[in-house]
mmCIF file of C-alpha atoms in Angstrom:
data_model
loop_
_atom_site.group_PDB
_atom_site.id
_atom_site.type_symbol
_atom_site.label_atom_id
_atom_site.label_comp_id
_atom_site.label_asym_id
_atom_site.label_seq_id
_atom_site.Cartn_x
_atom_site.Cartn_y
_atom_site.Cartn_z
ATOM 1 C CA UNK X 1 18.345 -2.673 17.788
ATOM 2 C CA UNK X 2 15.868 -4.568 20.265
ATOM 3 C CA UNK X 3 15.303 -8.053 19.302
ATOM 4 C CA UNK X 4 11.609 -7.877 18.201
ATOM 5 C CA UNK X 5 12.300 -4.828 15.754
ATOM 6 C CA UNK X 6 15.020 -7.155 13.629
ATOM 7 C CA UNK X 7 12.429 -10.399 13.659
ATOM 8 C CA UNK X 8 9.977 -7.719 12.156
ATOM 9 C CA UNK X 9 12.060 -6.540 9.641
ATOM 10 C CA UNK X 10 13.448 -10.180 8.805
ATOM 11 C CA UNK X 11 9.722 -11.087 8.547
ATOM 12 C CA UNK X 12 9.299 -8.573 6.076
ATOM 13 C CA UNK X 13 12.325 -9.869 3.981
ATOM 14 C CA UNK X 14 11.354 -13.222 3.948
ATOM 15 C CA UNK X 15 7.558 -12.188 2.396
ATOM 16 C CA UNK X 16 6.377 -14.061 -1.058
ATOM 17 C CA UNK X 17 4.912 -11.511 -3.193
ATOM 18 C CA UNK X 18 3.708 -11.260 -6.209
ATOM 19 C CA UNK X 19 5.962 -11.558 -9.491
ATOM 20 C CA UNK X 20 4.428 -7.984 -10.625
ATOM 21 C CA UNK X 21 5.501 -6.380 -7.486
ATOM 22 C CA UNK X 22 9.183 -4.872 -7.521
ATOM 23 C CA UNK X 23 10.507 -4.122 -3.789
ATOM 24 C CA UNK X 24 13.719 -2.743 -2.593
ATOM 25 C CA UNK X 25 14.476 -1.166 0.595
ATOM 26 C CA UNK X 26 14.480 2.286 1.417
ATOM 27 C CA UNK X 27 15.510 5.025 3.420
ATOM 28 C CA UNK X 28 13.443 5.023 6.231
ATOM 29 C CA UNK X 29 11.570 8.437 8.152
ATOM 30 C CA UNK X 30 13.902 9.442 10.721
ATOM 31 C CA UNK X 31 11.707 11.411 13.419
ATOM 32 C CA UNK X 32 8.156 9.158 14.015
ATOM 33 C CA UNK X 33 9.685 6.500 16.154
ATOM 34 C CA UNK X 34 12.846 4.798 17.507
ATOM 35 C CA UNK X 35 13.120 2.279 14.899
ATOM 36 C CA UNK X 36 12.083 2.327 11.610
ATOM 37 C CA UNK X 37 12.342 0.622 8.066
ATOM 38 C CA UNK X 38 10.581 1.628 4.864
ATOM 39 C CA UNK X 39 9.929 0.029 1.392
ATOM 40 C CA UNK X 40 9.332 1.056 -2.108
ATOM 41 C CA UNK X 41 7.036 -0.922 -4.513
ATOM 42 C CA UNK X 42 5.984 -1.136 -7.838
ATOM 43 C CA UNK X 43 3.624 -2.982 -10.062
ATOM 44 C CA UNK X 44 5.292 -3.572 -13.214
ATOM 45 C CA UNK X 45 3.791 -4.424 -16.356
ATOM 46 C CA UNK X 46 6.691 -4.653 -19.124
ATOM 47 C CA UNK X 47 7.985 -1.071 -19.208
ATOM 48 C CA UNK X 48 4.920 0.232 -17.283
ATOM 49 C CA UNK X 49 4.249 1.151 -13.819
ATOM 50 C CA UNK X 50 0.799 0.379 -12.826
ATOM 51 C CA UNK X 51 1.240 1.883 -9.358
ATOM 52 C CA UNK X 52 3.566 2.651 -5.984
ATOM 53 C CA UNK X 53 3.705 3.061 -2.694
ATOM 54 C CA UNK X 54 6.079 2.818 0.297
ATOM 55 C CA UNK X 55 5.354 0.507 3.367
ATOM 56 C CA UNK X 56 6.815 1.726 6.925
ATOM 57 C CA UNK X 57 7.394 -0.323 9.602
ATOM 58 C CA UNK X 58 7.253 1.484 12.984
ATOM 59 C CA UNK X 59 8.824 0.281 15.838
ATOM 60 C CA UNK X 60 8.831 2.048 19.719
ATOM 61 C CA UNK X 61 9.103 -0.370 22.438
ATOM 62 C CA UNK X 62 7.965 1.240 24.731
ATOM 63 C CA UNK X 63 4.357 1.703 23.257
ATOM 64 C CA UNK X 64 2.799 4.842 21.972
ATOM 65 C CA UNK X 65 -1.054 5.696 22.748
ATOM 66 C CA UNK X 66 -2.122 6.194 19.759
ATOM 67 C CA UNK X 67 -0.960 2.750 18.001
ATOM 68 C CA UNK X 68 -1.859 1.034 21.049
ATOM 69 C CA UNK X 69 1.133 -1.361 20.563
ATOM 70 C CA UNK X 70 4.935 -0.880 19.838
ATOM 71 C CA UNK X 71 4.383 -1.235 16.361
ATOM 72 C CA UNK X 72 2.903 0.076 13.780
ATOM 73 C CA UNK X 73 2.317 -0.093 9.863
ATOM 74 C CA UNK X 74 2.507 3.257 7.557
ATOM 75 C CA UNK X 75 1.534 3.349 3.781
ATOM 76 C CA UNK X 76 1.175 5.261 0.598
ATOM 77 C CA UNK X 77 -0.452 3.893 -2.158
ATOM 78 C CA UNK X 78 -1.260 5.383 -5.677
ATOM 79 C CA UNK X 79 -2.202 4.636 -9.291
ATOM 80 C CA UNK X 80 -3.498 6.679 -12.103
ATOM 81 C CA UNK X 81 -7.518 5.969 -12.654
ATOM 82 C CA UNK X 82 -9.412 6.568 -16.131
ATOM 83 C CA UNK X 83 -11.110 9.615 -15.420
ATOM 84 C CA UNK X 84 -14.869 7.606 -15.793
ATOM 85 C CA UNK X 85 -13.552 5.557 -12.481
ATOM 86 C CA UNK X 86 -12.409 8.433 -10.864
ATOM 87 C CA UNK X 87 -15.747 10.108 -11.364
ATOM 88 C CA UNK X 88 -17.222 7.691 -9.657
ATOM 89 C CA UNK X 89 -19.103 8.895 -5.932
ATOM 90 C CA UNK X 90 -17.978 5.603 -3.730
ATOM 91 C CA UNK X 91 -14.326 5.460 -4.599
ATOM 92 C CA UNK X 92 -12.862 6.855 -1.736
ATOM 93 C CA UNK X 93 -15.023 4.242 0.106
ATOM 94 C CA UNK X 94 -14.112 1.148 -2.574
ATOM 95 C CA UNK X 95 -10.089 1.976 -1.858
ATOM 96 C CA UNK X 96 -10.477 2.171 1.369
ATOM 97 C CA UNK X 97 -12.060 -1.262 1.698
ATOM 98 C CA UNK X 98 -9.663 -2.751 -0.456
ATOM 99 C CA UNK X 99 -7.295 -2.022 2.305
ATOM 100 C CA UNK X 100 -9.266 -3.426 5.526
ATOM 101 C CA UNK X 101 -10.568 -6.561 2.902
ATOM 102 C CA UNK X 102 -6.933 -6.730 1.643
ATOM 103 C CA UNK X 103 -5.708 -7.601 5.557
ATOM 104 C CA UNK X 104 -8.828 -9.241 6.635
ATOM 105 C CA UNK X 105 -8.281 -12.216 3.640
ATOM 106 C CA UNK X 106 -5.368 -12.759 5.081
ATOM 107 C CA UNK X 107 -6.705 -13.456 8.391
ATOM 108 C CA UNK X 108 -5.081 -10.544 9.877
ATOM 109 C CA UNK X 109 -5.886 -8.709 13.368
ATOM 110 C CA UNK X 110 -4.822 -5.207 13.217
ATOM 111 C CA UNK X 111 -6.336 -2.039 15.243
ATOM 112 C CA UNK X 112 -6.282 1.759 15.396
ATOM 113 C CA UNK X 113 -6.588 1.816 11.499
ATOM 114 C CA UNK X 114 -7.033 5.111 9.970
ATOM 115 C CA UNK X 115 -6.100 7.159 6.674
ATOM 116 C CA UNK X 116 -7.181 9.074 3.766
ATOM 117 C CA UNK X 117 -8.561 8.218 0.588
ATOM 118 C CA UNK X 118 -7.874 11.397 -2.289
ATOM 119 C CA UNK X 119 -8.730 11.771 -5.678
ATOM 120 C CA UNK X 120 -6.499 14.336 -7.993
ATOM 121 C CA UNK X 121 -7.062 15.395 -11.270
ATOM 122 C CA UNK X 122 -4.827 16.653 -13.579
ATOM 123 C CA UNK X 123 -5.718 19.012 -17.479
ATOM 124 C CA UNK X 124 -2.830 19.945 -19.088
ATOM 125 C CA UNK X 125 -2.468 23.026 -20.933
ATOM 126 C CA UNK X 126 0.053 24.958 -23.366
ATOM 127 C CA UNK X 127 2.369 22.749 -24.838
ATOM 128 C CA UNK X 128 1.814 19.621 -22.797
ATOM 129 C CA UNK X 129 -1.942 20.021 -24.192
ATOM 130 C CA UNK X 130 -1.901 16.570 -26.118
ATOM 131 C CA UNK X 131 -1.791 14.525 -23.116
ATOM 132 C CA UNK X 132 -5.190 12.905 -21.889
ATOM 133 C CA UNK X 133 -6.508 14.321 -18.668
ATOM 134 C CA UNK X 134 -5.219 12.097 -15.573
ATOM 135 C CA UNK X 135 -6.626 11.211 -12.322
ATOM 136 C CA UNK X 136 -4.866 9.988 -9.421
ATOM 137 C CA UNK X 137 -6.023 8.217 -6.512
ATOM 138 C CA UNK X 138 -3.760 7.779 -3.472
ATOM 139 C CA UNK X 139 -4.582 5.730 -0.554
ATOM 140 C CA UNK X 140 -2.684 7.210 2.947
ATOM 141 C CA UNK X 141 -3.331 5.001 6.289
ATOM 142 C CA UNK X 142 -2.024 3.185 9.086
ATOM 143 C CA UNK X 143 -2.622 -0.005 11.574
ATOM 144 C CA UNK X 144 -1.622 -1.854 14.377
ATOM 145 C CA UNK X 145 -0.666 -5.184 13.358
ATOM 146 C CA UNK X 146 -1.526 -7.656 16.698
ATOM 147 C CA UNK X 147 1.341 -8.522 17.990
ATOM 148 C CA UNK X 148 2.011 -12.563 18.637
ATOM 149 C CA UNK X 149 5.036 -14.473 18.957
ATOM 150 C CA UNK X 150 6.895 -12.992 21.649
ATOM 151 C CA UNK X 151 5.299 -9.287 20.734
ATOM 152 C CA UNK X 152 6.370 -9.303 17.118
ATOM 153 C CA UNK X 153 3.742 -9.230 14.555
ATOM 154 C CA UNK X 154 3.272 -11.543 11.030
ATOM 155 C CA UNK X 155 5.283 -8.405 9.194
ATOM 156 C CA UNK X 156 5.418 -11.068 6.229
ATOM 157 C CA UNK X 157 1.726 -11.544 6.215
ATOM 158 C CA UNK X 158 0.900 -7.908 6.615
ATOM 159 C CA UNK X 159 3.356 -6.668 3.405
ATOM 160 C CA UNK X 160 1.376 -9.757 1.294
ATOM 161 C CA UNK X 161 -1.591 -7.938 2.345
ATOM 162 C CA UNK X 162 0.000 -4.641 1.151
ATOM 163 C CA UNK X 163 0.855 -5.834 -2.490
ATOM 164 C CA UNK X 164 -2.401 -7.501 -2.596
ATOM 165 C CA UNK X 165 -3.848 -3.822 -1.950
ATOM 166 C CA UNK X 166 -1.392 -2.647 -4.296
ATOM 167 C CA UNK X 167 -1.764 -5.022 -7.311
ATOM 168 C CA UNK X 168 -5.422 -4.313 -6.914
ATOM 169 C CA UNK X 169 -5.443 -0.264 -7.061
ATOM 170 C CA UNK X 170 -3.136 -1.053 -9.998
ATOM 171 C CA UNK X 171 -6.092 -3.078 -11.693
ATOM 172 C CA UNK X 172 -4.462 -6.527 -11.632
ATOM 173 C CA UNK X 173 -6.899 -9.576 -11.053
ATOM 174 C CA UNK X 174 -6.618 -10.950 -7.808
ATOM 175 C CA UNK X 175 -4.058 -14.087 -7.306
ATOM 176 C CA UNK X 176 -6.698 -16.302 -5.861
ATOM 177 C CA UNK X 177 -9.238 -16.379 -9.058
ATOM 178 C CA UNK X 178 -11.688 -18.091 -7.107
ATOM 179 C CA UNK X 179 -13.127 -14.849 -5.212
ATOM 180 C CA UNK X 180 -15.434 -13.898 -7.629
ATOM 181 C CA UNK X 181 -16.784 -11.059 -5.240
ATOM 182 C CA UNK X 182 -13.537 -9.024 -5.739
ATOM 183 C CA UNK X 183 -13.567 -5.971 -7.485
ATOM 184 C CA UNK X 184 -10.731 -4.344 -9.997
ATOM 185 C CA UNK X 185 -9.727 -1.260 -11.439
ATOM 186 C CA UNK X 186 -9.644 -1.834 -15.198
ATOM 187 C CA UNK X 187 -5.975 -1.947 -16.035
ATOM 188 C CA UNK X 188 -4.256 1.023 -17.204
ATOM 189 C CA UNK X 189 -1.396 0.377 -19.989
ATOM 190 C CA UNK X 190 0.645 3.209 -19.739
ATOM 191 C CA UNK X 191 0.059 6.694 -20.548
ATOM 192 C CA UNK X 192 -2.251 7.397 -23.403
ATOM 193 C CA UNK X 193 -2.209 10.305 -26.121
ATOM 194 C CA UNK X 194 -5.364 11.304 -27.694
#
């Protein structure tokens, strides 16, 4: 394993996140670079999950055009919306934000950032018929964190920036209380049965 791609992923161990946010290691994709390592995330709220995602950590050294660097960052994020949120025109645009405002509070650099933004709905029929319709809205991107240090990037800083993304889709208030111009999902407590 090259040097940089272990002070990456030990940067990415050594991150201080959020209590609500459970992380464990995962199996990484095998085919989209030389080096890779994944995580799974929750936000957990007593037996409820208020959202997931999985953060990939890229790694080719010897570049790749697209990233425009030798490493790059790969997420999926979702939570389940109440469906007035979800009807809402400028979501797609909100979540996305959240993401670029999520890195840029942390005073990150990061280029060659794109994704998707979806909305899914969900009306169930037959004999699952007393559940509540559900909406879903899952956040898919990827960046080039700037690389410093010897050409590894602030991997710890850029998964803080991740849960804080995360924690937020989930509707949590953000950690810093002072930023008054954030916006949150209202908070979903589990699934609901009208």
């Amino acid at each position: 394993m090259p040097p940089a791609f272990l002070a990456a992923v030990d940067g990415l161990r050594s991150a201080r996140l959020r209590p609500e946010l459970e992380v464990e290691a995962t199996r990484p994709p095998q085919r989209l670079a030389p080096h890779a390592y994944a995580l799974e995330a929750a936000v957990v709220d007593g037996e409820d999950d208020l959202a997931d995602g999985r953060l990939v950590l890229l790694h080719d050294p010897a570049g790749h055009d697209a990233w425009q660097g030798t490493f790059r960052l790969v997420t999926l994020v979702r939570a389940e919306l109440e469906p007035e949120m979800a009807a809402d025109p400028l979501l797609p645009e909100v979540c996305w934000s959240w993401l670029t405002g999520a890195l840029e509070a942390r005073g990150l650099s990061y280029g060659e950032a794109g994704g998707t933004v979806t909305r899914a709905g969900s009306h169930y029929f037959g004999a699952l018929s007393a559940r509540r319709p559900a909406t879903q809205i899952e956040i898919r991107a990827s960046w080039t964190p700037k690389e410093w240090r010897g050409g590894i990037p602030d991997t710890a800083s850029h998964l803080m920036a991740w849960g804080d993304l995360l924690c937020q889709i989930a509707g949590l208030p953000p950690s810093d209380l002072s930023d008054a111009a954030v916006v949150t999902l209202p908070q979903r407590r589990g699934p609901q049965v009208s």
